[in-house]
Short mmCIF file of C-alpha atoms and ligand atoms in Angstrom, two decimals:
data_model
loop_
_atom_site.label_atom_id
_atom_site.label_comp_id
_atom_site.label_asym_id
_atom_site.label_seq_id
_atom_site.Cartn_x
_atom_site.Cartn_y
_atom_site.Cartn_z
CA MET U 1 -2.28 -34.02 -2.80
CA GLU U 2 -1.99 -32.71 -6.55
CA LYS U 3 -0.59 -29.28 -6.81
CA ILE U 4 -2.74 -26.58 -7.77
CA LYS U 5 -2.31 -25.59 -11.69
CA MET U 6 -1.73 -22.15 -12.62
CA THR U 7 -2.14 -20.76 -16.16
CA ILE U 8 -1.03 -17.31 -16.51
CA PRO U 9 2.26 -16.08 -14.23
CA LEU U 10 2.37 -13.74 -11.44
CA VAL U 11 5.05 -11.16 -11.84
CA GLU U 12 7.05 -11.67 -8.65
CA MET U 13 9.37 -8.99 -7.46
CA ASP U 14 11.96 -10.50 -5.04
CA GLY U 15 13.56 -7.65 -2.19
CA ASP U 16 16.09 -6.99 0.28
CA GLU U 17 17.24 -7.78 3.80
CA MET U 18 14.86 -9.73 6.21
CA THR U 19 11.96 -9.76 4.18
CA ARG U 20 13.99 -11.61 1.19
CA VAL U 21 14.84 -14.18 3.94
CA LEU U 22 10.99 -14.49 4.61
CA TRP U 23 10.29 -14.44 0.94
CA LYS U 24 12.44 -17.62 0.35
CA LEU U 25 10.65 -19.35 3.54
CA ILE U 26 7.22 -18.43 2.32
CA LYS U 27 7.73 -19.91 -1.07
CA ASP U 28 9.28 -22.97 0.35
CA GLU U 29 7.10 -23.69 3.13
CA LEU U 30 3.79 -22.30 2.26
CA LEU U 31 3.51 -22.05 -1.60
CA LEU U 32 5.78 -24.63 -3.57
CA PRO U 33 4.36 -27.78 -1.64
CA PHE U 34 0.94 -26.68 -2.86
CA ILE U 35 0.88 -24.93 -6.09
CA ASP U 36 2.55 -25.34 -9.23
CA LEU U 37 3.82 -21.86 -9.03
CA LYS U 38 4.00 -19.75 -12.16
CA THR U 39 5.97 -16.59 -11.73
CA GLU U 40 7.83 -14.35 -14.04
CA TYR U 41 10.70 -13.57 -11.62
CA TYR U 42 12.39 -9.99 -11.19
CA ASP U 43 15.22 -9.57 -8.42
CA LEU U 44 14.61 -6.02 -7.13
CA GLY U 45 17.31 -6.77 -4.47
CA LEU U 46 19.51 -3.78 -4.29
CA GLU U 47 22.49 -5.32 -5.63
CA TYR U 48 20.70 -6.46 -8.90
CA ARG U 49 19.06 -3.03 -9.05
CA ASN U 50 22.41 -1.61 -9.15
CA GLN U 51 23.78 -4.04 -11.60
CA THR U 52 21.21 -3.45 -13.93
CA ASP U 53 21.14 0.45 -13.39
CA ASP U 54 17.71 0.08 -11.91
CA LYS U 55 16.43 -1.29 -15.23
CA VAL U 56 14.89 -4.46 -13.37
CA THR U 57 12.70 -2.04 -11.38
CA THR U 58 11.06 -0.90 -14.98
CA ASP U 59 10.98 -4.22 -16.44
CA SER U 60 9.12 -5.55 -13.30
CA ALA U 61 6.72 -2.65 -13.78
CA LEU U 62 6.04 -3.06 -17.55
CA ALA U 63 5.65 -6.81 -16.78
CA THR U 64 2.72 -6.12 -14.25
CA LYS U 65 1.25 -3.94 -17.07
CA LYS U 66 1.19 -7.14 -19.29
CA TYR U 67 0.38 -9.72 -16.83
CA GLY U 68 -1.71 -7.64 -14.55
CA VAL U 69 -0.89 -9.11 -11.11
CA ALA U 70 2.35 -8.68 -9.21
CA VAL U 71 3.47 -9.73 -5.68
CA LYS U 72 6.47 -7.54 -4.21
CA CYS U 73 8.79 -8.03 -1.33
CA ALA U 74 9.84 -5.05 0.60
CA THR U 75 12.79 -3.28 -0.94
CA ILE U 76 15.64 -0.81 0.27
CA THR U 77 15.03 2.79 -0.71
CA PRO U 78 18.73 3.95 -1.03
CA ASN U 79 20.04 6.93 1.18
CA ALA U 80 23.58 7.89 1.62
CA ALA U 81 24.43 5.28 4.18
CA ARG U 82 23.02 2.42 1.61
CA VAL U 83 25.09 3.94 -1.28
CA GLU U 84 28.09 3.30 0.92
CA GLU U 85 26.85 -0.03 2.34
CA TYR U 86 26.22 -1.54 -1.17
CA HIS U 87 28.75 0.14 -2.94
CA LEU U 88 25.99 1.68 -5.49
CA LYS U 89 26.67 3.58 -8.72
CA GLU U 90 24.18 5.96 -7.76
CA MET U 91 21.53 6.68 -5.19
CA TRP U 92 18.73 4.72 -7.10
CA LYS U 93 15.01 6.11 -6.84
CA SER U 94 12.61 4.14 -4.56
CA PRO U 95 11.42 1.30 -6.38
CA ASN U 96 7.92 1.76 -5.42
CA GLY U 97 8.08 5.30 -6.66
CA THR U 98 9.10 4.17 -10.01
CA ILE U 99 6.59 1.22 -10.20
CA ARG U 100 3.77 3.71 -9.03
CA ALA U 101 4.79 6.19 -11.77
CA ILE U 102 4.53 3.37 -14.51
CA LEU U 103 1.33 1.92 -13.31
CA ASP U 104 -0.25 5.13 -12.43
CA GLY U 105 -1.88 3.88 -9.30
CA THR U 106 -3.30 4.48 -5.94
CA VAL U 107 -2.02 2.48 -2.85
CA PHE U 108 -4.70 0.91 -0.60
CA ARG U 109 -3.53 -0.14 2.79
CA ALA U 110 -5.65 -2.36 5.11
CA PRO U 111 -4.85 -4.17 8.61
CA ILE U 112 -5.28 -7.86 9.21
CA ILE U 113 -7.63 -8.09 12.05
CA VAL U 114 -7.11 -11.13 14.66
CA LYS U 115 -8.63 -11.87 17.88
CA GLY U 116 -6.04 -11.09 20.52
CA ILE U 117 -4.52 -8.08 18.68
CA GLU U 118 -7.23 -5.67 19.76
CA PRO U 119 -7.25 -1.99 18.11
CA TYR U 120 -7.12 1.07 20.40
CA VAL U 121 -10.41 1.99 19.26
CA LYS U 122 -12.79 -0.64 20.49
CA ASN U 123 -15.67 -0.32 18.05
CA TRP U 124 -13.29 -0.80 15.25
CA VAL U 125 -14.43 -4.54 14.34
CA LYS U 126 -14.00 -4.66 10.83
CA PRO U 127 -10.74 -3.12 8.75
CA ILE U 128 -10.49 0.49 7.43
CA THR U 129 -8.83 0.44 4.21
CA ILE U 130 -6.64 3.74 3.36
CA ALA U 131 -6.40 5.09 -0.07
CA ARG U 132 -3.77 7.84 -0.43
CA HIS U 133 -3.53 9.72 -3.60
CA ALA U 134 0.12 9.78 -4.51
CA TYR U 135 0.88 12.78 -6.64
CA GLY U 136 1.30 16.27 -6.12
CA ASP U 137 0.19 18.77 -3.42
CA VAL U 138 2.81 19.62 -0.81
CA TYR U 139 5.04 16.84 -2.09
CA LYS U 140 5.69 18.52 -5.33
CA ALA U 141 5.41 22.13 -3.79
CA THR U 142 7.73 25.11 -4.43
CA GLU U 143 8.43 27.20 -1.35
CA MET U 144 10.16 30.43 -0.57
CA LYS U 145 10.97 32.43 2.39
CA ILE U 146 10.02 35.72 2.28
CA PRO U 147 12.81 38.05 3.80
CA GLU U 148 11.29 41.37 4.03
CA ALA U 149 7.91 43.35 3.12
CA GLY U 150 6.81 43.01 -0.63
CA LYS U 151 4.02 41.49 -2.79
CA CYS U 152 3.65 38.03 -3.57
CA GLU U 153 1.43 36.77 -6.44
CA LEU U 154 0.51 33.62 -8.16
CA VAL U 155 1.09 34.05 -12.08
CA TYR U 156 0.03 31.84 -14.72
CA THR U 157 1.12 32.47 -18.21
CA LYS U 158 -0.78 30.78 -21.06
CA GLU U 159 1.07 29.24 -23.99
CA ASN U 160 0.16 32.26 -25.85
CA GLY U 161 1.74 34.72 -23.37
CA GLU U 162 -1.36 35.82 -21.83
CA GLU U 163 -1.10 36.28 -17.90
CA ILE U 164 -3.49 35.65 -15.30
CA ARG U 165 -2.63 37.07 -11.73
CA GLU U 166 -3.79 36.49 -8.27
CA LEU U 167 -2.46 38.50 -5.16
CA ILE U 168 -1.50 35.96 -2.58
CA HIS U 169 -0.33 38.44 0.21
CA GLU U 170 1.04 41.97 0.48
CA PHE U 171 3.83 41.11 3.16
CA LYS U 172 4.57 43.99 5.80
CA GLY U 173 7.67 42.03 6.88
CA ALA U 174 9.23 38.40 6.63
CA GLY U 175 6.94 35.38 5.90
CA ILE U 176 6.85 32.22 4.02
CA VAL U 177 4.91 31.14 0.84
CA GLN U 178 4.37 27.84 -0.70
CA GLY U 179 2.99 27.01 -4.29
CA MET U 180 1.55 23.59 -5.06
CA HIS U 181 -0.22 21.85 -7.89
CA ASN U 182 -2.23 18.84 -8.92
CA LEU U 183 -3.52 17.49 -12.39
CA ASN U 184 -6.83 16.58 -13.21
CA HIS U 185 -5.48 13.50 -15.06
CA SER U 186 -4.27 12.40 -11.95
CA ILE U 187 -6.84 13.14 -9.84
CA GLU U 188 -9.24 11.40 -12.16
CA SER U 189 -6.92 8.14 -12.13
CA PHE U 190 -7.09 8.39 -8.47
CA ALA U 191 -11.05 8.43 -8.25
CA ARG U 192 -11.23 5.61 -10.90
CA SER U 193 -8.98 3.28 -8.89
CA CYS U 194 -11.01 4.03 -5.55
CA PHE U 195 -14.35 3.41 -7.14
CA ASN U 196 -13.03 -0.02 -8.72
CA PHE U 197 -11.39 -1.08 -5.76
CA ALA U 198 -14.54 -0.21 -3.71
CA ILE U 199 -16.54 -2.68 -6.35
CA ASP U 200 -13.68 -5.26 -6.08
CA THR U 201 -13.94 -5.62 -2.40
CA LYS U 202 -17.82 -4.50 -2.11
CA GLN U 203 -17.24 -1.66 0.42
CA ASP U 204 -18.46 1.72 0.64
CA LEU U 205 -16.23 4.30 -0.39
CA TRP U 206 -15.49 7.74 1.54
CA PHE U 207 -13.63 10.76 0.38
CA SER U 208 -12.76 13.59 2.50
CA SER U 209 -11.03 16.86 1.66
CA LYS U 210 -11.49 20.46 2.87
CA ASP U 211 -13.38 22.25 -0.03
CA THR U 212 -15.12 24.43 2.41
CA ILE U 213 -11.90 26.49 2.91
CA SER U 214 -10.18 25.45 -0.49
CA LYS U 215 -12.93 26.56 -2.88
CA LYS U 216 -10.90 25.89 -5.98
CA TYR U 217 -8.31 23.12 -5.21
CA ASP U 218 -9.80 20.79 -2.97
CA HIS U 219 -13.32 21.54 -4.60
CA THR U 220 -11.97 20.21 -7.68
CA PHE U 221 -11.04 16.83 -6.15
CA LYS U 222 -14.54 16.56 -4.83
CA ASP U 223 -16.05 17.75 -8.51
CA ILE U 224 -14.01 15.05 -10.17
CA PHE U 225 -15.00 12.43 -7.87
CA GLU U 226 -18.74 13.30 -8.03
CA GLU U 227 -18.59 13.62 -11.75
CA ILE U 228 -16.90 10.19 -12.37
CA TYR U 229 -19.23 8.50 -9.75
CA GLU U 230 -22.31 9.81 -11.31
CA LYS U 231 -21.26 8.98 -14.87
CA GLU U 232 -19.48 5.64 -14.53
CA TYR U 233 -19.97 4.00 -11.28
CA LYS U 234 -23.37 4.90 -9.60
CA GLU U 235 -25.33 2.00 -10.98
CA LYS U 236 -22.71 -0.46 -10.36
CA PHE U 237 -22.88 0.86 -6.69
CA GLU U 238 -26.26 0.74 -6.16
CA GLY U 239 -26.36 -2.90 -7.85
CA LEU U 240 -23.82 -3.96 -5.21
CA GLY U 241 -25.60 -2.04 -2.36
CA ILE U 242 -22.42 -0.09 -1.59
CA GLU U 243 -22.11 3.78 -1.11
CA TYR U 244 -20.23 6.46 -2.26
CA PHE U 245 -20.05 9.31 0.23
CA TYR U 246 -18.20 12.52 0.45
CA THR U 247 -17.45 14.49 3.60
CA LEU U 248 -15.40 17.23 4.86
CA ILE U 249 -11.85 15.77 6.34
CA ASP U 250 -12.68 16.86 9.87
CA ASP U 251 -15.98 15.29 9.70
CA ALA U 252 -14.39 12.28 8.30
CA VAL U 253 -12.06 11.88 11.39
CA ALA U 254 -14.86 12.07 13.71
CA ARG U 255 -16.86 9.41 11.83
CA VAL U 256 -13.99 7.04 11.57
CA ILE U 257 -13.35 7.03 15.14
CA ARG U 258 -17.02 6.39 15.79
CA SER U 259 -17.22 3.72 12.96
CA ASN U 260 -17.05 -0.03 13.01
CA GLY U 261 -14.86 0.00 10.16
CA GLY U 262 -15.56 -1.90 7.02
CA TYR U 263 -15.07 0.82 4.19
CA ILE U 264 -12.50 2.52 2.08
CA TRP U 265 -11.48 6.05 3.01
CA ALA U 266 -9.78 7.96 0.06
CA CYS U 267 -7.65 10.77 1.15
CA LYS U 268 -5.43 13.43 -0.69
CA ASN U 269 -1.88 12.80 -0.49
CA TYR U 270 -0.74 14.64 2.82
CA ASP U 271 -3.97 13.44 4.74
CA GLY U 272 -3.38 10.14 3.37
CA ASP U 273 0.29 10.04 4.57
CA VAL U 274 -0.89 11.22 8.31
CA MET U 275 -4.01 9.00 8.45
CA SER U 276 -2.59 5.94 7.34
CA ASP U 277 0.10 5.96 10.14
CA MET U 278 -2.69 6.71 12.52
CA LEU U 279 -4.68 3.98 11.46
CA ALA U 280 -1.53 1.25 11.27
CA THR U 281 -0.77 2.34 14.93
CA ALA U 282 -4.53 2.41 16.20
CA PHE U 283 -5.16 -1.09 14.57
CA GLY U 284 -2.24 -2.46 16.66
CA SER U 285 0.99 -3.32 14.67
CA LEU U 286 2.78 -2.00 11.23
CA SER U 287 3.74 -5.84 10.73
CA MET U 288 0.01 -6.66 10.26
CA MET U 289 -1.00 -3.99 7.58
CA THR U 290 -1.11 -4.99 3.80
CA SER U 291 -0.85 -2.78 0.80
CA VAL U 292 -1.80 -2.85 -2.76
CA LEU U 293 -1.06 -0.45 -5.54
CA VAL U 294 -4.04 -0.42 -8.24
CA SER U 295 -4.07 1.21 -11.37
CA PRO U 296 -6.87 2.89 -13.09
CA ASP U 297 -6.97 0.16 -15.85
CA GLY U 298 -7.03 -2.62 -13.14
CA LYS U 299 -3.61 -3.81 -12.57
CA TYR U 300 -2.47 -4.99 -9.19
CA GLU U 301 0.51 -5.14 -7.15
CA TYR U 302 0.43 -6.51 -3.42
CA GLU U 303 2.91 -6.05 -0.78
CA ALA U 304 3.30 -5.53 2.71
CA ALA U 305 3.08 -2.03 4.26
CA HIS U 306 6.43 -2.42 6.30
CA GLY U 307 9.98 -2.19 5.13
CA THR U 308 12.76 -4.84 4.81
CA VAL U 309 13.23 -5.13 8.68
CA GLN U 310 16.86 -4.15 8.55
CA ARG U 311 17.41 -4.54 12.57
CA HIS U 312 16.34 -8.17 12.34
CA TYR U 313 18.45 -8.80 9.23
CA TYR U 314 21.52 -8.05 10.84
CA LYS U 315 20.70 -10.34 13.80
CA TYR U 316 20.14 -13.05 11.36
CA LEU U 317 23.32 -12.38 9.44
CA LYS U 318 25.17 -12.62 12.94
CA GLY U 319 23.42 -15.92 13.35
CA GLU U 320 21.44 -14.79 16.13
CA GLU U 321 17.55 -15.89 16.51
CA THR U 322 15.08 -13.54 14.86
CA SER U 323 11.32 -13.39 15.31
CA THR U 324 10.00 -11.55 12.34
CA ASN U 325 6.41 -11.56 11.58
CA PRO U 326 5.86 -12.83 8.00
CA ILE U 327 2.08 -12.33 7.86
CA ALA U 328 1.70 -9.13 6.01
CA THR U 329 4.12 -10.66 3.27
CA ILE U 330 2.22 -14.16 3.12
CA PHE U 331 -1.12 -11.91 2.58
CA ALA U 332 0.83 -9.87 -0.37
CA TRP U 333 1.18 -13.59 -1.76
CA THR U 334 -2.33 -14.56 -1.10
CA GLY U 335 -3.65 -11.28 -2.28
CA ALA U 336 -2.04 -11.79 -5.73
CA LEU U 337 -3.12 -15.46 -5.97
CA ARG U 338 -6.48 -14.65 -5.21
CA LYS U 339 -6.61 -11.87 -8.04
CA ARG U 340 -4.68 -14.24 -10.40
CA GLY U 341 -7.38 -16.97 -9.61
CA GLU U 342 -10.20 -14.62 -10.30
CA LEU U 343 -8.85 -13.13 -13.39
CA ASP U 344 -8.19 -16.76 -14.79
CA GLY U 345 -11.21 -18.34 -13.48
CA ASN U 346 -9.09 -20.45 -11.04
CA LYS U 347 -11.24 -21.35 -8.24
CA GLU U 348 -8.84 -23.72 -6.53
CA LEU U 349 -6.13 -20.91 -6.26
CA MET U 350 -8.74 -18.56 -4.89
CA VAL U 351 -9.80 -21.18 -2.20
CA PHE U 352 -6.14 -21.90 -1.33
CA ALA U 353 -5.42 -18.09 -0.86
CA ASP U 354 -8.45 -18.06 1.58
CA LYS U 355 -7.11 -21.02 3.36
CA LEU U 356 -3.66 -19.76 3.76
CA GLU U 357 -4.90 -16.54 5.14
CA GLN U 358 -7.26 -18.47 7.58
CA ALA U 359 -4.18 -20.49 8.59
CA CYS U 360 -2.34 -17.33 9.57
CA ILE U 361 -5.18 -15.87 11.64
CA HIS U 362 -6.11 -19.45 13.51
CA THR U 363 -2.25 -19.86 14.38
CA VAL U 364 -2.11 -16.48 15.96
CA GLU U 365 -5.40 -17.00 17.71
CA SER U 366 -4.30 -20.20 18.89
CA GLY U 367 -1.50 -18.14 20.68
CA LYS U 368 1.26 -19.10 18.51
CA MET U 369 2.73 -15.82 17.08
CA THR U 370 5.96 -13.66 16.57
CA LYS U 371 7.53 -11.38 19.16
CA ASP U 372 6.05 -8.27 17.95
CA LEU U 373 2.62 -9.63 18.50
CA ALA U 374 3.33 -11.59 21.76
CA ILE U 375 4.17 -8.23 23.42
CA ILE U 376 0.89 -6.70 22.77
CA THR U 377 -1.79 -9.46 22.56
CA THR U 378 -4.46 -9.70 24.99
CA LEU U 379 -4.54 -13.62 24.83
CA LYS U 380 -3.34 -15.10 28.12
CA GLU U 381 -1.32 -17.82 26.82
CA ALA U 382 0.71 -16.75 24.19
CA GLU U 383 3.87 -18.30 22.79
CA ALA U 384 6.44 -16.15 21.01
CA LEU U 385 7.96 -18.41 18.36
CA ASN U 386 11.08 -17.53 15.80
CA THR U 387 10.60 -16.73 12.32
CA GLU U 388 11.02 -20.34 11.03
CA GLU U 389 8.94 -21.95 13.86
CA PHE U 390 6.00 -19.46 13.26
CA ILE U 391 6.01 -20.29 9.49
CA LYS U 392 6.28 -24.02 10.24
CA ALA U 393 3.26 -23.62 12.82
CA VAL U 394 1.26 -21.84 9.82
CA ARG U 395 2.02 -24.70 7.54
CA HIS U 396 0.75 -27.26 9.97
CA THR U 397 -2.57 -25.27 10.42
CA LEU U 398 -2.75 -25.04 6.65
CA GLU U 399 -2.12 -28.67 6.01
CA ALA U 400 -4.81 -29.65 8.64
CA SER U 401 -7.46 -27.35 6.52
CA LEU U 402 -6.40 -28.65 3.06
P1 NAP B 1 10.66 -1.40 8.62
O1 NAP B 1 11.45 -2.51 8.02
O2 NAP B 1 9.44 -1.50 8.47
O3 NAP B 1 11.05 -1.78 10.29
C1 NAP B 1 10.97 -0.73 11.26
C2 NAP B 1 10.59 -1.61 12.70
O4 NAP B 1 9.45 -2.19 12.58
C3 NAP B 1 11.60 -2.90 12.70
O5 NAP B 1 12.73 -2.53 13.03
C4 NAP B 1 10.69 -3.70 13.72
O6 NAP B 1 10.85 -3.17 15.05
C5 NAP B 1 9.20 -3.45 13.07
N1 NAP B 1 8.82 -4.11 12.04
C6 NAP B 1 8.64 -3.86 10.97
N2 NAP B 1 8.18 -4.96 10.20
C7 NAP B 1 8.12 -6.07 11.13
C8 NAP B 1 7.64 -7.47 10.91
N3 NAP B 1 7.46 -8.07 9.89
N4 NAP B 1 7.93 -8.22 12.17
C9 NAP B 1 8.26 -7.98 13.27
N5 NAP B 1 8.76 -6.45 13.28
C10 NAP B 1 8.69 -5.53 12.38
O7 NAP B 1 11.39 -0.10 8.53
P2 NAP B 1 12.93 0.59 8.64
O8 NAP B 1 13.63 -0.46 9.34
O9 NAP B 1 12.64 1.95 9.01
O10 NAP B 1 13.44 0.47 7.04
C11 NAP B 1 14.17 -0.71 6.61
C12 NAP B 1 14.33 -0.64 4.96
O11 NAP B 1 13.16 -0.70 4.41
C13 NAP B 1 14.77 0.78 4.80
O12 NAP B 1 15.86 0.71 3.74
C14 NAP B 1 13.75 1.43 3.86
O13 NAP B 1 14.04 2.13 2.88
C15 NAP B 1 12.66 0.12 3.43
N6 NAP B 1 11.42 0.39 3.17
C16 NAP B 1 10.70 -0.25 2.30
C17 NAP B 1 9.34 -0.56 2.09
C18 NAP B 1 8.68 -1.01 0.94
O14 NAP B 1 9.59 -1.73 0.12
N7 NAP B 1 7.55 -0.82 0.84
C19 NAP B 1 8.61 0.52 3.08
C20 NAP B 1 8.96 1.05 4.10
C21 NAP B 1 10.59 1.14 4.35
P3 NAP B 1 11.87 -3.95 16.09
O15 NAP B 1 13.16 -3.63 15.59
O16 NAP B 1 11.45 -3.23 17.51
O17 NAP B 1 11.49 -5.13 16.41
MG1 MG B 2 4.22 8.60 6.49
#
């Protein structure tokens, strides 16, 4: 069989620990034998980030701006223990944070659905994609403990010195206070990323907040979404037969549970943090969650939602057998390859991405899976394979379909 050609490269961001091991296996077994793979390679493994004073992370994000599509392996976000373990010059920032800041994007997370791994909510037959706004609110808040009685105010000082004041509370005793903010520009980017992703994936878009209580703060989110929708997206949505729909966060929660899935749920930063973990768990497994960062100007970075699976890596280093699920990382590759194919008019690449995804799904549905799935599956005859065996089984299924 002749290998599939590529014209424009993908930005490839390698990573850490067990997912770095998976990365190589996936390329060797599932990609390189079938595709004349063209990538611009960036090593985001912690050692090389440290060597380059983390410049490699910035470079990889800039390359994503240039080429439009990236695929990223999970990476370590250093903490004090990692600084010691890797002898780091400093506690480098989270690569995902750095990349997100440069691309100014929104992260969309969606579960991979297979028969035999049943969601806890029986009626969820289609995936629910969650879009989390990744700037501001309580994550960039200033807080104060109020020790005793006193007045607390919000003060805004214009550049010309003029002040606007609002009373927060006349404290009669001790208490707490919090000041948070967001930026219209960031909310607009968030809204556009969501509308574009809905069009891309031809799914309805829901957005929820609490504008009845937060009449200025949350209401501004609602207004910005509404305005951008009416001006820039309404016609396209109607043309595709998809819907934009705003509702209160508590109403959204109730509707999500009753729904069959198959839409995108856009959430403010905190809601998205909480709800994405709820959805991941309710759909069955963290190792089956995909994640894509979409910038408002249409750049895409695909990855798995899980981390570097450190515990498995230490077993791997000791020469012990591992059973690490590569599916979300494979889907990061297929997402990127399909997008590359779409942008370059490369039909073959898109078909290959579909077939590789189907091969993963069919392999699991045939009862061959990694241990994380084997312990929760409803299939009667499930076989728990080790990491390499599972990837070989996917290759076998893939080859039969090509
Ligand atoms: P993790 O890598 O997501 O793994 C947590 C646990 O979830 C694992 O120990 C394993 O459970 C299970 N698991 C996750 N992915 C799996 C897979 N593909 N197959 C089988 N089981 C899987 O989280 P962590 O161990 O807390 O974090 C490790 C490192 O990842 C940290 O340094 C963190 O900074 C980084 N991280 C990176 C990203 C990213 O790059 N996007 C995201 C999150 C975390 P069992 O051990 O019970 O088998
Ligand atoms: Mg969280």
